Amino acid sequence: MYFTRYTFAQFVLWLQRFVVDAYFAFLLFDMIFTIRNVTSYVYAKKILWFFFLLCLIYEFFFFKCPHCRKRLPFSVFKQKDFHCPHCGCERF
């Protein structure tokens, strides 16, 4: 499957939201029910943290405008017409 930069960044944003939601679901599940198999729970939390950190690293280092080379916030995906907030270009 081929991703453009825009669709790959949307996928990373979706993955980041999914990981955060899953982590809070794990915490709520842990508070409501006591988990008997603690090792698998700990491994699941470590895997979720790993994916969350990968998403943050991608967001901080690689999600940049190709024209002005400034870091783009993930809030640009909420805009209907995507453009760089720094230089106003629509190249991505």
Coordinates of N, CA and C in Angstrom, one line a residue:
M1 N 0.8 -1.2 0.0 CA 0.0 0.0 0.0 C 0.9 1.2 0.0
Y2 N 0.6 2.2 -0.8 CA 1.4 3.4 -0.9 C 0.7 4.5 -0.2
F3 N 1.4 5.2 0.6 CA 0.9 6.4 1.4 C 1.5 7.6 0.8
T4 N 0.8 8.7 0.6 CA 1.3 10.0 0.4 C 1.7 10.5 1.8
R5 N 2.4 11.6 1.9 CA 2.7 12.2 3.2 C 1.5 12.5 4.0
Y6 N 0.5 13.1 3.3 CA -0.7 13.5 4.0 C -1.5 12.3 4.5
T7 N -1.7 11.3 3.7 CA -2.4 10.1 4.2 C -1.6 9.4 5.3
F8 N -0.3 9.3 5.2 CA 0.5 8.7 6.2 C 0.4 9.4 7.5
A9 N 0.4 10.8 7.4 CA 0.3 11.6 8.7 C -1.1 11.4 9.3
Q10 N -2.1 11.3 8.4 CA -3.5 11.0 9.0 C -3.5 9.7 9.6
F11 N -2.8 8.7 9.1 CA -2.8 7.3 9.7 C -2.1 7.4 11.0
V12 N -1.0 8.1 11.1 CA -0.2 8.2 12.4 C -1.1 8.9 13.4
L13 N -1.8 10.0 13.0 CA -2.7 10.6 13.9 C -3.8 9.7 14.4
W14 N -4.4 8.9 13.5 CA -5.4 7.9 13.9 C -4.8 6.9 14.9
L15 N -3.6 6.4 14.6 CA -2.9 5.4 15.4 C -2.6 6.0 16.8
Q16 N -2.2 7.3 16.9 CA -2.0 7.9 18.2 C -3.2 8.0 19.0
R17 N -4.3 8.4 18.4 CA -5.6 8.5 19.1 C -6.1 7.1 19.6
F18 N -5.9 6.1 18.7 CA -6.3 4.8 19.1 C -5.5 4.3 20.3
V19 N -4.2 4.5 20.2 CA -3.3 4.0 21.3 C -3.7 4.7 22.6
V20 N -3.9 6.0 22.6 CA -4.3 6.7 23.8 C -5.6 6.2 24.4
D21 N -6.6 6.0 23.5 CA -7.9 5.5 23.9 C -7.8 4.1 24.5
A22 N -6.9 3.3 23.8 CA -6.8 1.9 24.3 C -6.1 1.9 25.7
Y23 N -5.1 2.8 25.9 CA -4.4 2.9 27.2 C -5.4 3.3 28.3
F24 N -6.2 4.3 28.0 CA -7.2 4.6 29.1 C -8.2 3.6 29.3
A25 N -8.6 2.8 28.3 CA -9.5 1.7 28.4 C -8.8 0.6 29.3
F26 N -7.5 0.4 29.1 CA -6.8 -0.6 30.0 C -6.8 -0.1 31.4
L27 N -6.6 1.2 31.6 CA -6.6 1.7 33.0 C -8.0 1.6 33.7
L28 N -9.0 1.9 32.9 CA -10.4 1.8 33.5 C -10.7 0.3 33.8
F29 N -10.3 -0.6 32.8 CA -10.6 -2.0 33.0 C -9.8 -2.5 34.3
D30 N -8.6 -2.0 34.5 CA -7.8 -2.3 35.6 C -8.4 -1.9 36.9
M31 N -9.0 -0.7 36.9 CA -9.6 -0.1 38.1 C -10.9 -0.9 38.4
I32 N -11.7 -1.2 37.4 CA -13.0 -1.8 37.7 C -12.8 -3.3 38.0
F33 N -12.1 -4.0 37.2 CA -11.8 -5.4 37.5 C -10.4 -5.6 37.8
T34 N -10.1 -6.5 38.7 CA -8.7 -6.8 39.0 C -8.2 -7.8 37.9
I35 N -7.1 -7.5 37.3 CA -6.6 -8.4 36.3 C -5.8 -9.5 36.9
R36 N -6.1 -10.7 36.5 CA -5.4 -11.9 37.1 C -4.1 -12.1 36.4
N37 N -4.0 -12.0 35.1 CA -2.8 -12.2 34.4 C -2.0 -10.9 34.2
V38 N -1.2 -10.6 35.2 CA -0.6 -9.3 35.3 C 0.5 -9.2 34.2
T39 N 1.2 -10.2 33.9 CA 2.3 -10.1 32.9 C 1.8 -9.7 31.5
S40 N 0.7 -10.2 31.1 CA 0.2 -9.8 29.8 C -0.3 -8.4 29.8
Y41 N -0.8 -8.0 30.9 CA -1.3 -6.6 31.1 C -0.1 -5.6 31.0
V42 N 1.0 -6.0 31.7 CA 2.2 -5.1 31.6 C 2.7 -5.1 30.2
Y43 N 2.8 -6.2 29.5 CA 3.3 -6.2 28.2 C 2.4 -5.4 27.2
A44 N 1.1 -5.5 27.4 CA 0.2 -4.7 26.6 C 0.4 -3.2 26.8
K45 N 0.6 -2.8 28.1 CA 0.9 -1.4 28.3 C 2.2 -0.9 27.7
K46 N 3.2 -1.8 27.8 CA 4.5 -1.5 27.1 C 4.4 -1.3 25.6
I47 N 3.6 -2.2 25.0 CA 3.4 -2.1 23.6 C 2.7 -0.8 23.2
L48 N 1.7 -0.5 24.0 CA 0.9 0.8 23.7 C 1.8 2.0 23.9
W49 N 2.6 2.0 24.9 CA 3.6 3.1 25.1 C 4.6 3.2 24.0
F50 N 5.0 2.1 23.5 CA 6.0 2.1 22.4 C 5.4 2.7 21.1
F51 N 4.2 2.3 20.8 CA 3.5 2.9 19.6 C 3.2 4.4 19.8
F52 N 2.9 4.8 21.0 CA 2.6 6.2 21.3 C 3.9 7.0 21.1
L53 N 5.0 6.5 21.6 CA 6.3 7.2 21.5 C 6.7 7.3 20.0
L54 N 6.5 6.2 19.2 CA 6.8 6.3 17.8 C 6.0 7.4 17.1
C55 N 4.7 7.5 17.5 CA 3.8 8.5 16.9 C 4.3 9.9 17.3
L56 N 4.8 10.1 18.5 CA 5.3 11.4 18.9 C 6.6 11.7 18.2
I57 N 7.4 10.7 18.1 CA 8.7 11.0 17.4 C 8.4 11.4 15.9
Y58 N 7.5 10.7 15.3 CA 7.2 11.0 13.9 C 6.6 12.5 13.8
E59 N 5.7 12.8 14.8 CA 5.1 14.1 14.7 C 6.2 15.2 15.0
F60 N 7.1 15.0 15.8 CA 8.1 16.0 16.2 C 9.2 16.2 15.1
F61 N 9.7 15.1 14.6 CA 10.8 15.2 13.7 C 10.5 15.2 12.2
F62 N 9.5 14.5 11.8 CA 9.3 14.2 10.4 C 8.1 14.9 9.8
F63 N 7.2 15.5 10.6 CA 6.0 16.1 10.0 C 6.3 17.6 9.8
K64 N 6.9 17.9 8.7 CA 7.3 19.3 8.4 C 6.8 19.7 7.0
C65 N 6.6 21.0 6.9 CA 6.2 21.6 5.6 C 7.4 21.5 4.6
P66 N 7.2 21.0 3.4 CA 8.3 20.8 2.5 C 8.8 22.2 1.9
H67 N 8.0 23.2 2.0 CA 8.4 24.5 1.5 C 9.2 25.3 2.5
C68 N 8.7 25.5 3.7 CA 9.4 26.3 4.7 C 10.2 25.5 5.7
R69 N 10.0 24.2 5.7 CA 10.7 23.3 6.6 C 10.4 23.5 8.1
K70 N 9.3 24.1 8.4 CA 8.9 24.3 9.8 C 8.0 23.1 10.2
R71 N 8.0 22.8 11.5 CA 7.2 21.7 12.0 C 5.7 22.1 12.0
L72 N 4.9 21.1 11.5 CA 3.4 21.3 11.4 C 2.7 20.7 12.5
P73 N 1.8 21.3 13.1 CA 1.0 20.7 14.2 C 0.0 19.7 13.6
F74 N -0.4 18.7 14.3 CA -1.4 17.8 13.8 C -2.8 18.4 13.7
S75 N -3.0 19.6 14.2 CA -4.3 20.3 14.1 C -4.6 20.7 12.7
V76 N -3.6 20.7 11.8 CA -3.8 21.1 10.4 C -4.8 20.1 9.7
F77 N -4.9 18.9 10.2 CA -5.8 17.9 9.6 C -7.3 18.3 9.9
K78 N -7.5 19.1 10.9 CA -8.9 19.5 11.2 C -9.4 20.6 10.2
Q79 N -8.5 21.2 9.5 CA -8.8 22.2 8.5 C -9.5 21.6 7.3
K80 N -10.4 22.3 6.7 CA -11.1 21.7 5.5 C -10.1 21.9 4.3
D81 N -9.5 23.1 4.2 CA -8.5 23.3 3.1 C -7.1 23.3 3.7
F82 N -6.4 22.2 3.5 CA -5.1 22.0 4.1 C -4.1 23.0 3.6
H83 N -3.5 23.8 4.5 CA -2.4 24.7 4.1 C -1.5 24.8 5.3
C84 N -0.2 25.2 5.1 CA 0.7 25.4 6.2 C 0.4 26.7 6.9
P85 N 0.3 26.6 8.2 CA 0.0 27.9 9.0 C 1.1 28.9 9.0
H86 N 2.3 28.5 8.7 CA 3.5 29.4 8.7 C 3.6 30.2 7.4
C87 N 3.7 29.5 6.3 CA 3.9 30.1 5.0 C 2.7 30.2 4.1
G88 N 1.7 29.4 4.4 CA 0.4 29.5 3.7 C 0.4 28.6 2.4
C89 N 1.5 27.9 2.2 CA 1.6 27.1 1.0 C 0.6 25.9 1.1
E90 N 0.2 25.3 0.0 CA -0.7 24.1 0.0 C 0.1 22.9 -0.5
R91 N 1.4 22.9 -0.6 CA 2.2 21.8 -1.0 C 2.3 20.9 0.2
F92 N 2.2 19.6 0.0 CA 2.4 18.7 1.2 C 3.1 17.5 0.7

